[in-house]
Short mmCIF file of C-alpha atoms in Angstrom, two decimals:
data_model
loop_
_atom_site.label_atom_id
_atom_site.label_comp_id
_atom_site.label_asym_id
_atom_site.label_seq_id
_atom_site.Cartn_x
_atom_site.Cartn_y
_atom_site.Cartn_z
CA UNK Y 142 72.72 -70.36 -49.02
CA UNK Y 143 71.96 -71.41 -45.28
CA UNK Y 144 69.95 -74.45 -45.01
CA UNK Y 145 68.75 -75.22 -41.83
CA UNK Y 146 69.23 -78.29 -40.17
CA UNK Y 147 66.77 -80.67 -38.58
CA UNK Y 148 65.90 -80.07 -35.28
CA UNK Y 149 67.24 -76.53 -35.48
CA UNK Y 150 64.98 -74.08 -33.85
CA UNK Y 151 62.79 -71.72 -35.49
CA UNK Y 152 62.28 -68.20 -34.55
CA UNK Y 153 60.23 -67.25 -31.86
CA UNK Y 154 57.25 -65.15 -33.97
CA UNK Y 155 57.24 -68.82 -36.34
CA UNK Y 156 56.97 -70.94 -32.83
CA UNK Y 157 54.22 -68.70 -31.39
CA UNK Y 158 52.22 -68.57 -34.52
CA UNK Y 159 52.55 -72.51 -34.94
CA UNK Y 160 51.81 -72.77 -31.46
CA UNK Y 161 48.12 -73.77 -30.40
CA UNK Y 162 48.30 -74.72 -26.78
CA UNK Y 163 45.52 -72.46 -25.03
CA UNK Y 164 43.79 -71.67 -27.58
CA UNK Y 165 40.39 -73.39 -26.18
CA UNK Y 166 40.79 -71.36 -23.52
CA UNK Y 167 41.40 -68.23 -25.31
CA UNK Y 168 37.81 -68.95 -27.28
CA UNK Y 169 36.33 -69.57 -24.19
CA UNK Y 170 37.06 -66.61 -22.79
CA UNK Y 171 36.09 -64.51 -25.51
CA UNK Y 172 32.81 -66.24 -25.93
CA UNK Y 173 32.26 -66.75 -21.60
CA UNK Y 174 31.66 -62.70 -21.81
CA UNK Y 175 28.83 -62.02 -24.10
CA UNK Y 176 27.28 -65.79 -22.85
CA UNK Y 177 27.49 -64.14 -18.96
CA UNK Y 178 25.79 -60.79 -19.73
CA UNK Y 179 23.10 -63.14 -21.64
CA UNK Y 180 23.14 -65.23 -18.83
CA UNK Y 181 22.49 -62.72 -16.88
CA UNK Y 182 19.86 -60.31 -18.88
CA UNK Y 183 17.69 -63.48 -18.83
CA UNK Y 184 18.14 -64.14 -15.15
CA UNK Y 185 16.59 -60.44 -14.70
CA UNK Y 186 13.86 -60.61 -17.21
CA UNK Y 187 13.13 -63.87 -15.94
CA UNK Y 188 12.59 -62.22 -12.10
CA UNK Y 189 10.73 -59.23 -13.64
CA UNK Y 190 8.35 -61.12 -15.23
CA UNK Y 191 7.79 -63.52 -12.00
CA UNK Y 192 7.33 -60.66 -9.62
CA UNK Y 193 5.03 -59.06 -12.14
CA UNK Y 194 2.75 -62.31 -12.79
CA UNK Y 195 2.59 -63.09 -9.10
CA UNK Y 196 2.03 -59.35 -7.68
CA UNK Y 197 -1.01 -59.76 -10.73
CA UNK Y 198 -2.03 -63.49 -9.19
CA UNK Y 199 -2.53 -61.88 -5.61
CA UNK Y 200 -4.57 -58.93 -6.51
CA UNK Y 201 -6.96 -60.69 -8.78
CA UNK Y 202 -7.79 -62.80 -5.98
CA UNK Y 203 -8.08 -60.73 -3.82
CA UNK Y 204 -10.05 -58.43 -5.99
CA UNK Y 205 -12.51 -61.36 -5.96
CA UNK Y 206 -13.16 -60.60 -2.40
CA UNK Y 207 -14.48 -57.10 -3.43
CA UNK Y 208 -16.34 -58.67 -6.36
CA UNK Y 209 -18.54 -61.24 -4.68
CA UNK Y 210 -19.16 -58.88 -1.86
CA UNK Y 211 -17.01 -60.98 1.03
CA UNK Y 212 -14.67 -58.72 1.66
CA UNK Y 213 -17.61 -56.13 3.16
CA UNK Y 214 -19.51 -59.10 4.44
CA UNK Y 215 -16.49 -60.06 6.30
CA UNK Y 216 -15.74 -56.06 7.66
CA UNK Y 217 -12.50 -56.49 6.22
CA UNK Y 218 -10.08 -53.73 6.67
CA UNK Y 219 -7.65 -51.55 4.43
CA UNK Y 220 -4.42 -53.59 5.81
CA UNK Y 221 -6.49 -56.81 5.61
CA UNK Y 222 -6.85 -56.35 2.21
CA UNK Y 223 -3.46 -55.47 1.52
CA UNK Y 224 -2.10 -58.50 3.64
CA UNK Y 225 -4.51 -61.47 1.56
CA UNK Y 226 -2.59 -60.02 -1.36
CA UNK Y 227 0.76 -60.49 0.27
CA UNK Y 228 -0.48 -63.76 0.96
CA UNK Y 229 -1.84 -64.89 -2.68
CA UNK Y 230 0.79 -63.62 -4.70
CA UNK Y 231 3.36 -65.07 -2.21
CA UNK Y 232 6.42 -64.60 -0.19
CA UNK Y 233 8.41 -62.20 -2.45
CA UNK Y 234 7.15 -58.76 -1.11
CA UNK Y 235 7.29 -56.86 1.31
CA UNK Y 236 3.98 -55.90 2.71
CA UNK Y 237 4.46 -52.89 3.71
CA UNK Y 238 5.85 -51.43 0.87
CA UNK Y 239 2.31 -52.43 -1.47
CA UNK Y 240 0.29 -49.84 -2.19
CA UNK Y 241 -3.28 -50.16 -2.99
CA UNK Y 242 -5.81 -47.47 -4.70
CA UNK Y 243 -9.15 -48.86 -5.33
CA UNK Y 244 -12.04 -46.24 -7.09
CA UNK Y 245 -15.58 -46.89 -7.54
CA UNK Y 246 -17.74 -45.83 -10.62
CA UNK Y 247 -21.46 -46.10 -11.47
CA UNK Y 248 -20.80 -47.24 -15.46
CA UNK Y 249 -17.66 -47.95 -17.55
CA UNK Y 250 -17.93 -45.19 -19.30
CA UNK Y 251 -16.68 -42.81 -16.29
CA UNK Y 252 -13.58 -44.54 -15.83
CA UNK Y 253 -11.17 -42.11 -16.57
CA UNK Y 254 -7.83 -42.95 -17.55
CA UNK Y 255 -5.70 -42.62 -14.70
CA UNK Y 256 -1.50 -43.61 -14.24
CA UNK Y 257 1.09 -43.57 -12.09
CA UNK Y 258 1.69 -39.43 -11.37
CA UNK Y 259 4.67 -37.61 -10.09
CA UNK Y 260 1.81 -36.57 -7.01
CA UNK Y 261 4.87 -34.88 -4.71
CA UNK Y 262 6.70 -33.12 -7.52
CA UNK Y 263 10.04 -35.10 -6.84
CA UNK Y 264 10.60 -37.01 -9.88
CA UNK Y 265 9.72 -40.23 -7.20
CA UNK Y 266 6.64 -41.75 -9.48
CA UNK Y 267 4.33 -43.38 -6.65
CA UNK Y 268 0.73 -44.83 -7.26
CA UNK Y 269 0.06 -42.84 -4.48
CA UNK Y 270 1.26 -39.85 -2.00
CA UNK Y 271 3.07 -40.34 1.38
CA UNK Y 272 1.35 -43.09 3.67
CA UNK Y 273 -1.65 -43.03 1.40
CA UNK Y 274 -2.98 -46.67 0.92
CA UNK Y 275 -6.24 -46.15 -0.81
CA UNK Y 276 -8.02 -43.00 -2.83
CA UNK Y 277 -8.50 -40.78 0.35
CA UNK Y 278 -5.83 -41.22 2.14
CA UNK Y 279 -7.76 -43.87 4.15
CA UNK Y 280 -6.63 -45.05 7.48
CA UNK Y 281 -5.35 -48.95 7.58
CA UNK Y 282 -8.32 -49.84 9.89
CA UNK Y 283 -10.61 -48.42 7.65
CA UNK Y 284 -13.30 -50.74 6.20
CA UNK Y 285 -12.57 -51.52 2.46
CA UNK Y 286 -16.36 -51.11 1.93
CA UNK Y 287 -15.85 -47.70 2.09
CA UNK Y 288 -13.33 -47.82 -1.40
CA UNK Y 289 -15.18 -50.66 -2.73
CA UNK Y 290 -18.34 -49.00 -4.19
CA UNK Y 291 -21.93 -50.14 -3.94
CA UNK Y 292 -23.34 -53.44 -5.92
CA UNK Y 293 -23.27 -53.74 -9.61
CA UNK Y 294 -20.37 -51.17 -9.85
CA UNK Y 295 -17.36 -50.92 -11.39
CA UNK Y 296 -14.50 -50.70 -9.23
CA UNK Y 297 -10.51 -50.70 -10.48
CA UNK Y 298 -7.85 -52.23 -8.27
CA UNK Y 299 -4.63 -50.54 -8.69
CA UNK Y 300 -1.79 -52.19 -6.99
CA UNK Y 301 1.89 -50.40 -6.55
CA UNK Y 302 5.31 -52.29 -5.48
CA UNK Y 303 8.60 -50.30 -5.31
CA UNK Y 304 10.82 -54.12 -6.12
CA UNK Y 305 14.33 -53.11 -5.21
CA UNK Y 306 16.09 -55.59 -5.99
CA UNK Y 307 15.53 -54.42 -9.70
CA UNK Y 308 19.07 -51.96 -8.57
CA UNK Y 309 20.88 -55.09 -7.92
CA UNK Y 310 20.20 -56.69 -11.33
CA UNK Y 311 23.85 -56.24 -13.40
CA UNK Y 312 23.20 -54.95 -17.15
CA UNK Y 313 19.56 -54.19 -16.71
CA UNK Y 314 18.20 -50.81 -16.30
CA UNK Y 315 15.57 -51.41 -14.52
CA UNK Y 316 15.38 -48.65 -11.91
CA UNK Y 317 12.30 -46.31 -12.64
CA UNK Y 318 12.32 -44.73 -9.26
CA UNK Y 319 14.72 -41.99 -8.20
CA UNK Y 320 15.98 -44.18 -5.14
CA UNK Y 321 17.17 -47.25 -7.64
CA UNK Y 322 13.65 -49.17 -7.57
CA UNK Y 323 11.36 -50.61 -10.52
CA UNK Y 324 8.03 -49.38 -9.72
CA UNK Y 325 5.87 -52.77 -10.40
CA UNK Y 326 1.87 -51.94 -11.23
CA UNK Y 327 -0.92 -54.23 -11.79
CA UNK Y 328 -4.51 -53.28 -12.00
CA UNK Y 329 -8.16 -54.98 -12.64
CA UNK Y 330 -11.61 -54.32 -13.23
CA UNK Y 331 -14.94 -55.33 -12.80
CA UNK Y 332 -18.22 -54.99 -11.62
CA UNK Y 333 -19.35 -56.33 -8.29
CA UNK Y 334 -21.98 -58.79 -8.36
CA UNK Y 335 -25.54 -57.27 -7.24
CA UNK Y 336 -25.66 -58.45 -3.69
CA UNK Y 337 -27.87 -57.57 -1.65
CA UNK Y 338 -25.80 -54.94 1.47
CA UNK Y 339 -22.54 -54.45 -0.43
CA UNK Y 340 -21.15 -51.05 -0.56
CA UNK Y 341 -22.73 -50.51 3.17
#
């Protein structure tokens, strides 16, 4: 019978099991790859929901314009309209890529329900169709108190972003759009306050 002698060496398979150097790195790593595409999923929701809340932010207050009857006081335009949203929701979008559709009715009850539509028959699902900005296909020098109804009615703001950067978000399938953009939508309504010229 062999006995083995102190110091001798034991076989390789014993020495690599007994072994334990690098193992913290070897549960790092298989931990590090789930934590990243966490890390990462919550990086892009987090952006999503920030675009969303501040696109919403810029066309409520601008909506306000409509509703207390400043915005046709003032003669503001189509692309004035669009650029105080740019402004109150912030610098994150490019203002010339917001759409805006804004429809008139006499009583709540005619507002019929309305969503994004495939309007071009391309799979490309657009508030609206090529270079419209408002229901009508109104110029951008046009007066928004032509789209903004008369007082006391109710008028819905829908606002459109094609976001992008939603294609460059790793792990997140975000793309609704045919060329690799989220299609972002808010929309709001009211009824304009019964002042005295607005609609005109």
């Amino acid at each position: 019978m062999a006995v083995r002698r102190p110091g001798s060496r034991l076989p390789l398979w014993h020495r690599f099991g007994r072994d334990d150097r690098g193992a913290t790195a070897i549960e790092f790593a298989l931990v590090s790859i789930p934590f990243f595409i966490f890390l990462m999923c919550f990086i892009g929701c987090s952006l999503y929901f920030f675009m969303v809340s501040s696109l919403e932010k810029g066309m409520d207050d601008a909506s306000r314009l409509i509703r207390t009857g400043q915005a046709v006081a003032q003669g503001m335009t189509v692309d004035q309209f669009r650029t105080t949203i740019c402004q109150q929701a912030g610098g994150w979008f490019d203002c010339t890529k917001l759409q805006v559709w804004t429809q008139p009715y006499d009583n709540w009850s005619d507002i019929s329900n309305s969503g994004l539509s495939d309007v071009q028959s391309d799979g490309v699902h657009n508030c609206l169709g090529t270079n419209e900005t408002v229901l009508g296909n109104a110029n951008y020098s046009s007066k928004i108190a032509q789209q903004a109804g008369s007082a006391s009615d109710v008028v819905i703001v829908t606002v459109c972003y094609p976001w992008s950067f939603a294609s460059q978000i790793p792990f997140m399938h975000f793309q609704t759009m045919q060329s690799g953009s989220m299609m972002l939508q808010s929309s709001t309504a009211f009824r304009t306050e019964p002042l005295p010229g607005a609609g005109s």
